[in-house]
PDB file of C-alpha atoms and ligand atoms in Angstrom:
ATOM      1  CA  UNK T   1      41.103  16.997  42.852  1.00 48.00           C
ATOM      2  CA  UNK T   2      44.181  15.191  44.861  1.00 78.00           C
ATOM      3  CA  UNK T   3      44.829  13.098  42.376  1.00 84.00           C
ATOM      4  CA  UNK T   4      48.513  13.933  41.371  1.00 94.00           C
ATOM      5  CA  UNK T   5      48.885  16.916  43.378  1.00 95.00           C
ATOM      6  CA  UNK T   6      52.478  15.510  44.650  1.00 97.00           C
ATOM      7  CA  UNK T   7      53.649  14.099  41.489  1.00 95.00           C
ATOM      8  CA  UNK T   8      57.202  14.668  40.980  1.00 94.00           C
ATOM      9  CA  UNK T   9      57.241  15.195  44.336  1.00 96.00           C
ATOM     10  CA  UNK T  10      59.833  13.413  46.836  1.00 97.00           C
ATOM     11  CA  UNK T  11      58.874  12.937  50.106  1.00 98.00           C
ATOM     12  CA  UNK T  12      59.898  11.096  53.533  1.00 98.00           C
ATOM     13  CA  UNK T  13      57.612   9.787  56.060  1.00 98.00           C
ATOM     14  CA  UNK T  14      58.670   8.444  59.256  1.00 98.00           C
ATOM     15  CA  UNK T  15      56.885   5.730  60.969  1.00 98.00           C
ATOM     16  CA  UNK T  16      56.450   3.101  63.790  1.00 97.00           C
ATOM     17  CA  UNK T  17      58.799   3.442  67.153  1.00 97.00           C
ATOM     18  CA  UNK T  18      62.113   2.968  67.271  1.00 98.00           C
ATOM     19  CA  UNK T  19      63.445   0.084  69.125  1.00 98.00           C
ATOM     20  CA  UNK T  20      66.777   0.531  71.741  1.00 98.00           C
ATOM     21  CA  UNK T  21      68.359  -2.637  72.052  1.00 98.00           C
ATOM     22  CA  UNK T  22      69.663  -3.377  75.572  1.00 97.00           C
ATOM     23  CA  UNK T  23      71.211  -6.927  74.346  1.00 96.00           C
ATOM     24  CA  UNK T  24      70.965  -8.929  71.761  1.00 96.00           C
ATOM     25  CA  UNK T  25      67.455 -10.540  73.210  1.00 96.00           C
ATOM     26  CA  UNK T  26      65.606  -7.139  74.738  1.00 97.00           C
ATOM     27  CA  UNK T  27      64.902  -3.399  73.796  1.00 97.00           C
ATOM     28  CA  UNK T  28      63.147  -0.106  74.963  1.00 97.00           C
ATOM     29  CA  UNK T  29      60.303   0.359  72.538  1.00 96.00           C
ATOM     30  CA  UNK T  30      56.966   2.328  72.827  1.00 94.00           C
ATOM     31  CA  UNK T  31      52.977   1.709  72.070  1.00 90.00           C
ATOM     32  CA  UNK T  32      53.274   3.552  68.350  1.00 92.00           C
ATOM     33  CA  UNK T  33      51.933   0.558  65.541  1.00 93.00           C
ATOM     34  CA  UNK T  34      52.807   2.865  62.473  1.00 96.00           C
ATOM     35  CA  UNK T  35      49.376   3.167  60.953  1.00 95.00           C
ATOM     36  CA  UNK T  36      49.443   7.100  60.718  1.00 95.00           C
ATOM     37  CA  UNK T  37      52.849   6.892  58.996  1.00 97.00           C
ATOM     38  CA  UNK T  38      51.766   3.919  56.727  1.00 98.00           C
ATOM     39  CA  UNK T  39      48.885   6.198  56.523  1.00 97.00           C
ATOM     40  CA  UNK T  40      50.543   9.121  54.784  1.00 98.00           C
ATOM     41  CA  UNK T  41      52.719   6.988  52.865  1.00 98.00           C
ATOM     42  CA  UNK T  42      49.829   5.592  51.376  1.00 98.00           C
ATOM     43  CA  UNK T  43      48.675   8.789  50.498  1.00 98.00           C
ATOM     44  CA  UNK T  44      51.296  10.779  48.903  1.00 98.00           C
ATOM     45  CA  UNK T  45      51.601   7.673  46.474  1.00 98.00           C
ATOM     46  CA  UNK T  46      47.893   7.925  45.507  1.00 97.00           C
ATOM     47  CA  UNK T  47      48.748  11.334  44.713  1.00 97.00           C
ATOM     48  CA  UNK T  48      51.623  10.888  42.551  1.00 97.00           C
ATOM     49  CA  UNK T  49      54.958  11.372  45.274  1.00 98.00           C
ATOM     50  CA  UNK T  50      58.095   9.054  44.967  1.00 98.00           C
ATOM     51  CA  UNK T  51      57.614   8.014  48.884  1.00 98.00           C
ATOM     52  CA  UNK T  52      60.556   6.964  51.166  1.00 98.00           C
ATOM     53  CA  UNK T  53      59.022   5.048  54.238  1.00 98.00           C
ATOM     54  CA  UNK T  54      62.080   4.950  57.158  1.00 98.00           C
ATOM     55  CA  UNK T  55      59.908   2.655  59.473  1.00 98.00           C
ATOM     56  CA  UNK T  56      61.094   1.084  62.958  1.00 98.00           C
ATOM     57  CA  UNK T  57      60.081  -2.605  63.338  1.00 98.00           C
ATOM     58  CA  UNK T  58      56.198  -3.017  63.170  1.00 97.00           C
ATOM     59  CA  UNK T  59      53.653  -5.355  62.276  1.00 97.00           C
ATOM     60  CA  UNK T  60      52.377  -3.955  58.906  1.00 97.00           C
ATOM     61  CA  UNK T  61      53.025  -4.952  55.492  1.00 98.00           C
ATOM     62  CA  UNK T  62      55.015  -3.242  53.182  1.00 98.00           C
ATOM     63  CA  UNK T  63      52.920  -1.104  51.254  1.00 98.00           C
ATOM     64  CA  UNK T  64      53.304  -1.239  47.074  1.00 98.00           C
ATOM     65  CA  UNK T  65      54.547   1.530  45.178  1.00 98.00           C
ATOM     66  CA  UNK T  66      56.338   2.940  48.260  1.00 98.00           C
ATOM     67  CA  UNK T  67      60.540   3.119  48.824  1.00 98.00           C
ATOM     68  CA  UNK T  68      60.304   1.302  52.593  1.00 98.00           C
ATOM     69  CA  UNK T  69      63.970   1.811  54.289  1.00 98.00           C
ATOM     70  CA  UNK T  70      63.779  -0.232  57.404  1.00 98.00           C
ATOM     71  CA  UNK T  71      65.502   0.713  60.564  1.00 98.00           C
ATOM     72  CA  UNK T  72      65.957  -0.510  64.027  1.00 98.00           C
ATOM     73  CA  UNK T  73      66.881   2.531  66.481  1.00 98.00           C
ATOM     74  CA  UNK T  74      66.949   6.105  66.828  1.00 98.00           C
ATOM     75  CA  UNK T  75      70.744   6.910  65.252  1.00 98.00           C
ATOM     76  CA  UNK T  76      69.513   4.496  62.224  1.00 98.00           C
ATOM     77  CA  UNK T  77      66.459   6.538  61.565  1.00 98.00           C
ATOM     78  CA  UNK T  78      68.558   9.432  61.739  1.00 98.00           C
ATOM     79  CA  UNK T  79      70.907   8.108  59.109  1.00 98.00           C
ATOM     80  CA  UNK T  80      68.581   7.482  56.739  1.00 98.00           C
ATOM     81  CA  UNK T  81      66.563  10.513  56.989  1.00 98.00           C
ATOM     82  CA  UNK T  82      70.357  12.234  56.176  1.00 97.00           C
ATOM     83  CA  UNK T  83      70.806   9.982  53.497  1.00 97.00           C
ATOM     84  CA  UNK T  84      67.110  10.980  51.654  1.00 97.00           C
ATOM     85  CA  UNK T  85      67.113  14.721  52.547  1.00 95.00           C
ATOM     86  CA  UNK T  86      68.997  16.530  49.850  1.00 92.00           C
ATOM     87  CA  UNK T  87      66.165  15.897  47.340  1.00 92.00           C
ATOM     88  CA  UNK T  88      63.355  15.594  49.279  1.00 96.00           C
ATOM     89  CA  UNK T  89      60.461  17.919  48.923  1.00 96.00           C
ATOM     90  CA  UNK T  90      58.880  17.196  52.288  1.00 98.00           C
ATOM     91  CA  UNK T  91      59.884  15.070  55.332  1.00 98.00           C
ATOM     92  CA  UNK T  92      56.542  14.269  57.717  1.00 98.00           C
ATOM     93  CA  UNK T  93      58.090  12.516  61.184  1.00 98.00           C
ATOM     94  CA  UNK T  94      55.397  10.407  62.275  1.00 97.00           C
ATOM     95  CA  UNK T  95      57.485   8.150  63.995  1.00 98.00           C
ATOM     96  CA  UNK T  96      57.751   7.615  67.737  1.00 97.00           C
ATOM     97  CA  UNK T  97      61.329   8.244  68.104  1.00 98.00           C
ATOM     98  CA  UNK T  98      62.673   6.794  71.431  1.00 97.00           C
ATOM     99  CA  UNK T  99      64.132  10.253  73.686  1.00 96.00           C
ATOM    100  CA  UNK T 100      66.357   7.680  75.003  1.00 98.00           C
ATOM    101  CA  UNK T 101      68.705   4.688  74.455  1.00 98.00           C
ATOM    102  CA  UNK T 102      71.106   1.978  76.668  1.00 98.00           C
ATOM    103  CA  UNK T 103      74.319   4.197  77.141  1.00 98.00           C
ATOM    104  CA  UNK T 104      76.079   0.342  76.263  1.00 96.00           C
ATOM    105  CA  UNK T 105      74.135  -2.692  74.588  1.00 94.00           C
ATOM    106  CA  UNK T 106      75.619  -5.948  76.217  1.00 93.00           C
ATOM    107  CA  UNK T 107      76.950  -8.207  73.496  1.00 95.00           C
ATOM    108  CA  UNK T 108      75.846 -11.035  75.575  1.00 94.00           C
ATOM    109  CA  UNK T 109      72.111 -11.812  76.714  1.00 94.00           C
ATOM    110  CA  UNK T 110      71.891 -10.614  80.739  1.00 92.00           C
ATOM    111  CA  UNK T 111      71.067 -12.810  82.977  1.00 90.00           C
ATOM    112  CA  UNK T 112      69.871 -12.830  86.108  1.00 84.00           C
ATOM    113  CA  UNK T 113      71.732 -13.170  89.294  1.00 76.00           C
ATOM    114  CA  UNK T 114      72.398 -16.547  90.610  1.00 70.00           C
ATOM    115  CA  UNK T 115      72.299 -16.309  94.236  1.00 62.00           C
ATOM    116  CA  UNK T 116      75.126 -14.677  95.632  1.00 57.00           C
ATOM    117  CA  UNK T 117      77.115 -13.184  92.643  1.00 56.00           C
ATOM    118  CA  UNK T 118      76.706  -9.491  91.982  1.00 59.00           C
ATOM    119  CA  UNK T 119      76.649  -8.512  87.870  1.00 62.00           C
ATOM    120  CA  UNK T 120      76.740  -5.089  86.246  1.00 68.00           C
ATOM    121  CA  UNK T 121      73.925  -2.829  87.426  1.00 72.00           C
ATOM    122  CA  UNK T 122      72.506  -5.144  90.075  1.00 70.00           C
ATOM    123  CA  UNK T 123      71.826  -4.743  93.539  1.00 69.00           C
ATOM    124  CA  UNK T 124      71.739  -7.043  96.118  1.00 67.00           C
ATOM    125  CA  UNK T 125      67.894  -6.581  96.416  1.00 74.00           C
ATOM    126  CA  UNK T 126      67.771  -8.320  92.659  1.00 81.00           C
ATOM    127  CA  UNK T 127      67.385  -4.924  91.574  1.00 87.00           C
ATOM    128  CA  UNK T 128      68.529  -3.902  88.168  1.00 88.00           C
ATOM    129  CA  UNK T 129      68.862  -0.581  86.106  1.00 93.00           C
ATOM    130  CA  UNK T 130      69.945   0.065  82.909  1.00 95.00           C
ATOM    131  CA  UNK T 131      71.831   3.838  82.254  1.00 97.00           C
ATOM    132  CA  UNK T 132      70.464   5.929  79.666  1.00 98.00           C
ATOM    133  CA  UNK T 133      71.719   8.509  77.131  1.00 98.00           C
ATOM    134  CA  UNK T 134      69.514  10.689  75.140  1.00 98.00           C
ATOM    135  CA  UNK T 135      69.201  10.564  71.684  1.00 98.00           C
ATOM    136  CA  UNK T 136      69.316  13.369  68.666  1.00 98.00           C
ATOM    137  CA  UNK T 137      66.707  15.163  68.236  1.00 97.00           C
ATOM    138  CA  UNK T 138      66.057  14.561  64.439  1.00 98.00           C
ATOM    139  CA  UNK T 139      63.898  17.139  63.504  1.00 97.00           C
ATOM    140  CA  UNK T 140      65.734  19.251  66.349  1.00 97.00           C
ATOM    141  CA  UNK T 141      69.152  18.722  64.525  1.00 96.00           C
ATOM    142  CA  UNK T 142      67.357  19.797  60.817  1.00 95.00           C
ATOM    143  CA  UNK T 143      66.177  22.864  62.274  1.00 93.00           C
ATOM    144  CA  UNK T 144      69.934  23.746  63.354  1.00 92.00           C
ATOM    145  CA  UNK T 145      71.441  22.717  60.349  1.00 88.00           C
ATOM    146  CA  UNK T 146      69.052  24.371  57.923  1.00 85.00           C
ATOM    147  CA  UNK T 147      69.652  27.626  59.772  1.00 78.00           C
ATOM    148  CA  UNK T 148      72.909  27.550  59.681  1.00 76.00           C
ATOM    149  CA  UNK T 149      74.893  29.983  57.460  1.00 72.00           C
ATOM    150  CA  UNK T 150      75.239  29.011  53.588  1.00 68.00           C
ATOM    151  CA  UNK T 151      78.381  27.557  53.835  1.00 64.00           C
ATOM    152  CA  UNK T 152      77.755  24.761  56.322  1.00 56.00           C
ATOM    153  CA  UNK T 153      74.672  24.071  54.548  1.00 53.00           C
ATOM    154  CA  UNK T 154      73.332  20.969  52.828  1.00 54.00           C
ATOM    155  CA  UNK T 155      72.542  20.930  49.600  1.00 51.00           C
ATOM    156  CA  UNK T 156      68.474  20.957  50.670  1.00 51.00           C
ATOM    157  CA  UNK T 157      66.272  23.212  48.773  1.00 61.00           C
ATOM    158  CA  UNK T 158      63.221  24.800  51.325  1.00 85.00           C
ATOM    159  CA  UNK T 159      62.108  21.722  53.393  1.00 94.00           C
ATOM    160  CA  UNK T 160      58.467  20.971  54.030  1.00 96.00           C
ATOM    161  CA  UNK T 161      59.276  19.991  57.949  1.00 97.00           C
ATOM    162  CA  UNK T 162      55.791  18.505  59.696  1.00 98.00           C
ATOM    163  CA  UNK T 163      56.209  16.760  62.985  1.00 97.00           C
ATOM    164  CA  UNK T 164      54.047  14.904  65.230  1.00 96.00           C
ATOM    165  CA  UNK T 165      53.201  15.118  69.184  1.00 94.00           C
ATOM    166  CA  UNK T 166      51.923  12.773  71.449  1.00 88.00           C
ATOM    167  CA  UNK T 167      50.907  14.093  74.595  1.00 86.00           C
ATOM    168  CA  UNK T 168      48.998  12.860  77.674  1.00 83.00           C
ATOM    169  CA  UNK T 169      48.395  16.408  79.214  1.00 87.00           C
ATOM    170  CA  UNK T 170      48.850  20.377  78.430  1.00 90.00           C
ATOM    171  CA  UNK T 171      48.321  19.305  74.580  1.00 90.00           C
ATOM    172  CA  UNK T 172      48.357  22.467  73.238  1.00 91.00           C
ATOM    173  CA  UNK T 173      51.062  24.178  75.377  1.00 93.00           C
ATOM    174  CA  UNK T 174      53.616  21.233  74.766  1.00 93.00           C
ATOM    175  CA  UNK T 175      52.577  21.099  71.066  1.00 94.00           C
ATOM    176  CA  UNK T 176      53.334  24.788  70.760  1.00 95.00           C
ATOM    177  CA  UNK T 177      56.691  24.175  72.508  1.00 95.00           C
ATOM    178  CA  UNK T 178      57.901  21.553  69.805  1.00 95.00           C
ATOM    179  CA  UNK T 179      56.839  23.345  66.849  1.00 96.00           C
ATOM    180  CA  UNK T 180      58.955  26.243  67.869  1.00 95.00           C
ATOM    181  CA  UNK T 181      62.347  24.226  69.204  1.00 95.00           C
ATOM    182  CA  UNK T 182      61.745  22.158  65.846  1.00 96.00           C
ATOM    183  CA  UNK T 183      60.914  24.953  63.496  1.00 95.00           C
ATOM    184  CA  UNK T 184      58.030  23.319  61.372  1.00 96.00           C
ATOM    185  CA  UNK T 185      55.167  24.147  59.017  1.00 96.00           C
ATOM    186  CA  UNK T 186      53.553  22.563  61.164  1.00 96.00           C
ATOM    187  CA  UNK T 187      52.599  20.201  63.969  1.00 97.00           C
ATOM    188  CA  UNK T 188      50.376  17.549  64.247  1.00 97.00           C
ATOM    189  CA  UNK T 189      49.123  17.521  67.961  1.00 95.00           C
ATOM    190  CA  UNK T 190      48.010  13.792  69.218  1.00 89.00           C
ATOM    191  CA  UNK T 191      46.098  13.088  72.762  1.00 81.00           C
ATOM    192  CA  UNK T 192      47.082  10.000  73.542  1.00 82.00           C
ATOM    193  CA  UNK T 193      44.976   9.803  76.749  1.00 82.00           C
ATOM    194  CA  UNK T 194      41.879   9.518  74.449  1.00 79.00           C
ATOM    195  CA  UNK T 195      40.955   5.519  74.183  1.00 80.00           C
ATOM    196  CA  UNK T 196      39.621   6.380  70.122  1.00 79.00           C
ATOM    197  CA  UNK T 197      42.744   8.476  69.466  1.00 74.00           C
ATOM    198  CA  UNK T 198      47.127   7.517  69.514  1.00 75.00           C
ATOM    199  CA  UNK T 199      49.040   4.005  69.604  1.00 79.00           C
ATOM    200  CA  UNK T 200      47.420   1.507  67.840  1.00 76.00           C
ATOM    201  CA  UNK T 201      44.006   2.956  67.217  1.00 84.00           C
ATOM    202  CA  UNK T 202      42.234   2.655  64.014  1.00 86.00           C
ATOM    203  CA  UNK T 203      41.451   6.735  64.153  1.00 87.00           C
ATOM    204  CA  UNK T 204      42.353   9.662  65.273  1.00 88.00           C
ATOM    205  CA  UNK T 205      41.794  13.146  66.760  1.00 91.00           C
ATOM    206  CA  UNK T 206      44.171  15.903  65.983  1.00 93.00           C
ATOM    207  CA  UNK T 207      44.858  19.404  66.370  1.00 95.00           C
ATOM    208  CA  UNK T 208      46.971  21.475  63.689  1.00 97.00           C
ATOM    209  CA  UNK T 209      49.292  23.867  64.636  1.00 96.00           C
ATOM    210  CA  UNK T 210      50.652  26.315  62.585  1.00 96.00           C
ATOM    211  CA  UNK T 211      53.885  28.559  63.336  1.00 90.00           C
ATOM    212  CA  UNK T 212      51.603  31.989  62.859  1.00 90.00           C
ATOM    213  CA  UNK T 213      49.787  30.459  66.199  1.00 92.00           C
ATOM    214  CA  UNK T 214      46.883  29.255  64.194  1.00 95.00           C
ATOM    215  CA  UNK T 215      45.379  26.005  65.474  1.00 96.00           C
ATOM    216  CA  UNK T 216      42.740  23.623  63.587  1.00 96.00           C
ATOM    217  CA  UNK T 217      40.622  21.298  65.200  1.00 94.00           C
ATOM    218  CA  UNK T 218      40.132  18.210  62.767  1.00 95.00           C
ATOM    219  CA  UNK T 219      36.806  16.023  64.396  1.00 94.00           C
ATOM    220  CA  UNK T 220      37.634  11.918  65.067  1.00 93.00           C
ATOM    221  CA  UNK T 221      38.620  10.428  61.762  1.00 94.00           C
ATOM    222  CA  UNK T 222      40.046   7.316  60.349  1.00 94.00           C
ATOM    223  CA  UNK T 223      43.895   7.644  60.302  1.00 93.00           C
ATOM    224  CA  UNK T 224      43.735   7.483  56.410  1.00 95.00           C
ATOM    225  CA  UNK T 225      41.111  10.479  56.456  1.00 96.00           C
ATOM    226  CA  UNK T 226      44.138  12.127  58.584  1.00 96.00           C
ATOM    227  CA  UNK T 227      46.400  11.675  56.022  1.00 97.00           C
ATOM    228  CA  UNK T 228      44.739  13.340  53.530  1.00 97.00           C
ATOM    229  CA  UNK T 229      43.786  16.330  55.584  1.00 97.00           C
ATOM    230  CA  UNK T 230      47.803  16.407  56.027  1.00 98.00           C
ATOM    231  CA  UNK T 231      48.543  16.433  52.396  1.00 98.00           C
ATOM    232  CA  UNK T 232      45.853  18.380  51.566  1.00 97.00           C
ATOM    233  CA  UNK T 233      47.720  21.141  53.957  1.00 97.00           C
ATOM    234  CA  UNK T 234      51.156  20.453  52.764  1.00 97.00           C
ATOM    235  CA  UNK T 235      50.394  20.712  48.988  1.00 96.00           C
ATOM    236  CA  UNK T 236      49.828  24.622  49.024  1.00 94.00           C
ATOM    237  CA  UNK T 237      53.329  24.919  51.107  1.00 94.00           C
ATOM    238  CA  UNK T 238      55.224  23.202  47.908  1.00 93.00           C
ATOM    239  CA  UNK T 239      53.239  25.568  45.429  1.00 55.00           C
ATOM    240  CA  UNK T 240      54.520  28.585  47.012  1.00 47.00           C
ATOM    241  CA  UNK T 241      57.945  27.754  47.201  1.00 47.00           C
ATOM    242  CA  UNK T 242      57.546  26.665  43.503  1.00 50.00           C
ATOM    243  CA  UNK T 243      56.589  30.128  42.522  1.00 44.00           C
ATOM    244  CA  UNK T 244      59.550  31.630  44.618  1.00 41.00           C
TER     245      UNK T 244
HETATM  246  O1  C5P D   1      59.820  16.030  71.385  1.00 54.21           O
HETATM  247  P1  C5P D   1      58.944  14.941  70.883  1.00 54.21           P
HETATM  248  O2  C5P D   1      59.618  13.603  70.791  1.00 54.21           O
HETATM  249  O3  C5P D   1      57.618  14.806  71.574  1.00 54.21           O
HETATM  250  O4  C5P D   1      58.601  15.433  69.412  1.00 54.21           O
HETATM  251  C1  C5P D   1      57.873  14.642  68.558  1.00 54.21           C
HETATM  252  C2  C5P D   1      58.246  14.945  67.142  1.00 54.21           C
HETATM  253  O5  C5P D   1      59.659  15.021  66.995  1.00 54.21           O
HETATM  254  C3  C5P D   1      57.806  13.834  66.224  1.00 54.21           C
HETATM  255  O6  C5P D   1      57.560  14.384  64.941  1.00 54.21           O
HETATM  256  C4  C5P D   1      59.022  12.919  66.236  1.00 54.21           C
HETATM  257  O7  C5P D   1      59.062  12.088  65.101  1.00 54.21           O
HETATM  258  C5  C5P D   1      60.156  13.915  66.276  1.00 54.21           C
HETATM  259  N1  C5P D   1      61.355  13.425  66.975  1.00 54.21           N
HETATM  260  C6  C5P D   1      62.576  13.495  66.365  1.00 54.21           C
HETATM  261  N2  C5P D   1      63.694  13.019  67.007  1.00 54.21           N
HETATM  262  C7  C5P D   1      63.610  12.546  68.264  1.00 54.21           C
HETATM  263  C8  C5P D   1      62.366  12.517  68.926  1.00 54.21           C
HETATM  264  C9  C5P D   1      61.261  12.956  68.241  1.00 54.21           C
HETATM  265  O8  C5P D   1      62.658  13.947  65.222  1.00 54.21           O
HETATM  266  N3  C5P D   1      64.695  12.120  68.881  1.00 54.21           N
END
């Protein structure tokens, strides 16, 4: 049975987008509702795990029984998955983590040009852009840093690392691309192009990929049924590091 196959088992899951302010009034966000992330959370709990939930701003209720750390951008997710790692067992990154934020965020609301006058990043054609940076690659930073020579490493024991994809096109090929870069178990490949499958959907249709090249098909399922086929695949990963 699952039931407590992850007990006394930390784990983080990562969920919902992230949200780039550009003033105090307006962000960049993205389509992702957290349901696959609330999902898993949901999950690991039925199955015994002590479950730390960083979530960007959505529209779900807290779930019970779960450690929910709320965050607001990219850099804050990234905090808080550095402040849980150490002793954490397993870190799933659902989340829809924006590539990119305002290089500045205005301290006062923008507004728009009054006829004549000219402000920051205006044209004259009423035209206005907004200059991007990129933001860390959190799962891209892990990899580095848990490769990295004894000394200049964190305290983490072996990391369960799964990560997600959303792609529109070339699934497969971009999906293989990210589980290398990011070094994970493995990858949990999304096609968002699909109206029954991605943001906001009640289900899902996923491929797993695996770092040995394997790949699973998993048919159209709730997301909840996705969870479980997640844990299910994580759970042997923790037993053999257990007998190690
Ligand atoms: O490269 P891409 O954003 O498509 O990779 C998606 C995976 O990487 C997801 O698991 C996502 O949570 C994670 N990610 C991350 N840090 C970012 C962007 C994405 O950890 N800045």
């Amino acid at each position: 049975g699952r039931r407590g196959d992850l007990a006394g088992r930390r784990v983080i899951v990562t969920a919902g987008g992230t949200h780039e302010p550009i003033d105090p009034v307006r962000y960049i966000g993205n389509r992702s509702s957290g349901k696959m992330g609330y999902s898993l959370a949901e999950e690991a709990r039925d199955r015994g795990a002590h479950v730390i939930l960083v979530t960007g701003p959505v529209a779900l209720p807290d779930p019970y029984g779960v450690e929910v750390q709320p965050v607001e951008t990219a850099l804050q997710m990234r905090d808080a998955v550095h402040r849980f790692i150490a002793d954490a067992d397993v870190l799933i990154m659902s989340a829809a983590v924006a590539d990119f934020r305002p290089a500045t965020q205005a301290t006062q609301k923008i507004k728009k040009r009054s006829s004549g006058a000219q402000g920051r990043g205006q044209s004259e054609e009423g035209e206005f852009s907004i200059e991007l940076v990129q933001n860390p690659d959190i799962l891209g930073e892990l990899a580095q840093i848990l490769n990295a020579p004894p000394a200049q490493k964190t305290t983490c024991q072996r990391l369960v690392r799964v990560g997600f994809a959303a792609e529109t096109e070339h699934l497969v090929a971009h999906a293989q691309t990210k589980l290398q870069q990011k070094q994970l178990d493995f990858l949990v490949a999304n096609d968002v192009s699909r109206s029954d499958s991605g943001f906001g959907t009640e289900t899902n249709k996923v491929l797993l990929l695996y770092a040995d090249g394997r790949i699973e098909d998993l048919p159209l399922m709730s997301k909840a049924s996705v969870a479980a086929e997640i844990w299910d695949r994580v759970v042997p990963l923790l037993s053999v590091q257990e007998q190690g």
